[in-house]
Amino acid sequence: MKYLVTVKSVEDPEIKIKIKPDGTSIETDQVKYVVNPFDEIAVEEALRLRDAAGGGEVVAVTIGRKDAQQQLRTALAMGADRGVHVVCDQPLDPTLVSEALAKVVEGEKPDLVLMGKQAVDDDQGQVGAMLAERLGWGQASFVSKETSLESEDEKAKKPGVSIAGTTLQVVREVDGGMESVTVTLPAILTTDLRLNVPRYASLPGIMKAKKKEVKELKLADVVADPTPKVKILKLEPPAQRKAGIKVADVPTLVTKLKTEAKVL
Amino acid sequence: MSNVLIVIEHAAGAPKKASLAAITFGQQAAQKTGGQVHLLVTGSGVGAVADKLKAYQVAKILVVDAPAFANHSTEALTAAIAAAQKSTGASIVAAASSSASKDVLPRVAARLGAAMASDVLAVIDASTFKRPMWAGNVVATVQLTTPTKVVTIRSTEFGAPAAGSGAAVEPLAVSVDLASFKAKFAGLKEVKSTRPELTSAARVVTGGRGVKGAEGFKLVEQLADALGAAVGASRAACDAGWVPNDLQVGQTGKIIAPDLYIGAGISGAIQHLAGMKGSKVIVAINKDPEAPIFQIADYGLVADLFKAIPELIDAIKKA
């Protein structure tokens, strides 16, 4: 079984994003980059599937700047077997990314593509379904599991999804509950938060990752026309809330909510 | 002159409130495109839903009514929406952000060769929209340059649609063969609740790590019930399994904007704030005076929630 996982390099979600004064982009000086947290979950799930099956290959793919290779190496340090890096330093959109990934998938021929349900920078959440459509594959988005992240299965690092023959069985987080779906392989799944807790890269893992193969491709190798179809015209900060007050006790709070805010 | 197609979701024989907000988006967008608003309803036995939609100012309501559409199927819905787009000649296909639309609409976009904007907050013109990025810390103005555009909208940013009458209800035949699909629905475990639905409730009470466990979370639920409010949670409370996952409020969970939000034992990570800072009145109860949620709370109470909430419930019941 061959698993392909996507790894997007994103700004550390814990830092405060600053917009450049001209509103064209965000400040990137001194900004730390990390693996998109949802993609880490996808990498973890692929590793668990491979290890539970006692064999297979996990290929990690990134599309982006030269130095995004650091995030690809993080996936390799977690345990992915090798990497593919589509090197480009230009604006991308989900249409371009899905076209590029479709090309990589055609070359790699994985049985299962695992990717985060969204990247925490652009928050679009489109690439998984777009890729599935391009390939004519089945998809399962927002894949989760019924057991909690504090369960024994999670501690034992069991995969949250199961594969029998060419059928993938998953549980999806949907509005109002949990949905079970079976998908015929090859297929695409996108990971939700509670599928697993990703492992940290170990020191030996980091050492090994340095020697693992990373194939570099150019954007022109994988897309026909590099013009994004989503053009970002302007970035601005959201409207700020005006500062509130601290109240001393519950009776004061109730009075304020009744007479001032008029919500009780 | 090009039309706007809004994909409607429904429950218990009525359109969801979020889908009504999507109709409002459609009415705003149609003013820019100079076209009409068309709606698409899919499901099995959905005549009542279509009837209720006639109360709004829209030109046409397309109905795909077949057993194959009873449960969620990405491939069936993609086929239906693509067929409706063709039939209406819509230049914009939109739906309220939901687990269903986020699953299906990107697939529709790829099929139609359309660019897509997710979680749209406002309409600028027929191809330009505002949308959030980086957990709502940045608002981007984006232009979709393809002839057909696909959009999901953040329902909390759009009010009730203009009323109307005389919309034509038309059946749309879409033949799908579920057996031929790659992904098959195998069951739904519903989370049953008698409380208001989280994303459309006027009042919401949420609990976080400070609630300490499923037992402590009952206090949050009691406060919600005293207020007739919906219950929400931070990521920590969902991760720990104290409450169902679909109660998570935040960047990657539910986006809410109630009249009154009360957060108990929630520190206020930016990912959580991204999901609730549109609330009209924000109350935070936390024993840590440095908790970031106090920076955006209209009323902050530095207190032990295990003492403050019972006191609050008593005060509300006496009122």
Coordinates of C-alpha atoms in Angstrom, one line a residue, chain B residues 144-289:
Chain B
L144 CA -12.5 35.1 -8.7
T145 CA -11.4 35.4 -12.3
T146 CA -13.2 32.4 -13.8
P147 CA -16.6 32.8 -15.6
T148 CA -18.3 30.6 -13.1
K149 CA -17.6 31.2 -9.4
V150 CA -18.3 29.0 -6.4
V151 CA -18.8 30.4 -2.9
T152 CA -19.5 29.3 0.6
I153 CA -20.8 32.0 2.9
R154 CA -20.5 32.7 6.6
S155 CA -24.2 32.7 7.6
T156 CA -23.6 34.9 10.6
E157 CA -22.6 37.8 8.3
F158 CA -25.9 37.8 6.3
G159 CA -29.3 38.6 7.8
A160 CA -32.8 37.4 6.8
P161 CA -33.6 37.4 3.0
A162 CA -36.1 39.8 1.4
A163 CA -39.6 38.3 1.4
G164 CA -41.4 37.7 -1.9
S165 CA -43.9 35.6 -3.7
G166 CA -44.5 33.9 -7.0
A167 CA -41.3 31.9 -7.2
A168 CA -41.7 29.0 -9.7
V169 CA -41.1 25.5 -8.3
E170 CA -39.6 23.2 -10.9
P171 CA -38.5 19.6 -10.7
L172 CA -35.0 18.9 -11.9
A173 CA -34.3 15.4 -13.1
V174 CA -30.9 14.2 -12.1
S175 CA -30.3 10.5 -12.6
V176 CA -27.7 9.1 -10.2
D177 CA -26.7 5.5 -9.5
L178 CA -25.5 5.3 -5.9
A179 CA -24.1 1.8 -6.5
S180 CA -21.7 3.3 -9.1
F181 CA -20.2 5.8 -6.7
K182 CA -16.8 5.4 -5.1
A183 CA -17.9 6.7 -1.7
K184 CA -21.0 5.2 0.0
F185 CA -23.0 6.4 3.0
A186 CA -23.0 3.7 5.7
G187 CA -24.8 5.4 8.6
L188 CA -25.2 8.5 10.7
K189 CA -24.9 8.6 14.5
E190 CA -26.9 11.7 15.3
V191 CA -26.2 13.8 18.4
K192 CA -29.7 14.4 19.7
S193 CA -30.2 17.5 21.6
T194 CA -33.3 19.4 22.8
R195 CA -31.3 22.6 23.1
P196 CA -31.2 25.3 20.3
E197 CA -28.9 24.6 17.4
L198 CA -25.5 26.1 18.1
T199 CA -24.9 28.2 14.9
S200 CA -28.3 29.9 14.9
A201 CA -29.0 30.2 18.6
A202 CA -29.5 33.7 20.1
R203 CA -27.7 32.7 23.3
V204 CA -24.7 30.4 23.6
V205 CA -22.9 29.1 26.7
T206 CA -19.5 27.5 26.1
G207 CA -17.2 25.6 28.4
G208 CA -13.4 25.0 28.1
R209 CA -10.6 23.3 29.9
G210 CA -11.4 25.1 33.1
V211 CA -14.6 23.1 33.4
K212 CA -12.2 20.2 34.2
G213 CA -14.4 17.2 33.1
A214 CA -17.7 15.9 31.7
E215 CA -19.1 16.3 35.3
G216 CA -18.1 19.9 35.4
F217 CA -19.5 20.5 32.0
K218 CA -23.0 19.8 33.3
L219 CA -22.8 23.2 35.1
V220 CA -22.3 24.8 31.6
E221 CA -25.3 22.9 30.4
Q222 CA -27.4 23.9 33.4
L223 CA -26.6 27.6 32.8
A224 CA -27.5 27.1 29.1
D225 CA -30.8 25.6 30.0
A226 CA -31.6 28.4 32.5
L227 CA -31.0 30.8 29.6
G228 CA -32.6 28.7 26.9
A229 CA -29.2 28.8 25.2
A230 CA -27.2 26.4 23.0
V231 CA -24.1 24.7 24.3
G232 CA -20.7 25.1 22.7
A233 CA -17.2 24.1 23.7
S234 CA -13.5 24.9 23.1
R235 CA -11.2 22.4 21.4
A236 CA -9.8 21.2 24.7
A237 CA -13.3 20.1 25.9
C238 CA -14.0 18.2 22.7
D239 CA -10.6 16.7 22.5
A240 CA -11.0 15.3 26.0
G241 CA -14.3 13.7 24.9
W242 CA -16.4 15.7 27.5
V243 CA -18.8 16.8 24.8
P244 CA -19.6 15.8 21.2
N245 CA -17.1 17.1 18.6
D246 CA -19.7 19.0 16.7
L247 CA -20.0 21.5 19.6
Q248 CA -16.5 22.9 19.0
V249 CA -16.6 26.6 18.3
G250 CA -13.6 28.1 16.4
Q251 CA -11.6 28.5 13.3
T252 CA -12.1 24.9 12.3
G253 CA -15.3 24.3 14.1
K254 CA -18.6 26.2 14.3
I255 CA -18.7 29.9 13.7
I256 CA -21.2 31.6 15.9
A257 CA -22.5 35.2 16.5
P258 CA -25.3 35.0 19.1
D259 CA -26.7 38.0 20.9
L260 CA -25.2 36.7 24.1
Y261 CA -22.1 34.5 24.4
I262 CA -21.0 33.3 27.9
G263 CA -17.6 31.5 28.0
A264 CA -16.8 29.6 31.2
G265 CA -13.3 28.3 31.8
I266 CA -12.2 29.2 28.3
S267 CA -8.9 30.9 28.0
G268 CA -9.5 32.3 24.6
A269 CA -6.9 30.8 22.1
I270 CA -7.1 32.8 18.8
Q271 CA -8.5 29.7 17.1
H272 CA -11.5 29.8 19.5
L273 CA -11.9 33.6 19.3
A274 CA -12.1 33.2 15.5
G275 CA -15.3 31.4 15.9
M276 CA -17.1 33.7 18.4
K277 CA -15.8 37.2 18.2
G278 CA -18.8 38.3 16.1
S279 CA -21.0 37.7 19.1
K280 CA -23.0 40.9 20.1
V281 CA -22.3 40.6 23.9
I282 CA -19.4 38.5 25.2
V283 CA -19.2 37.4 28.8
A284 CA -16.1 35.6 30.1
I285 CA -15.9 33.8 33.4
N286 CA -12.4 32.6 34.2
K287 CA -10.3 32.5 37.3
D288 CA -7.1 33.6 35.5
P289 CA -7.2 37.4 35.2

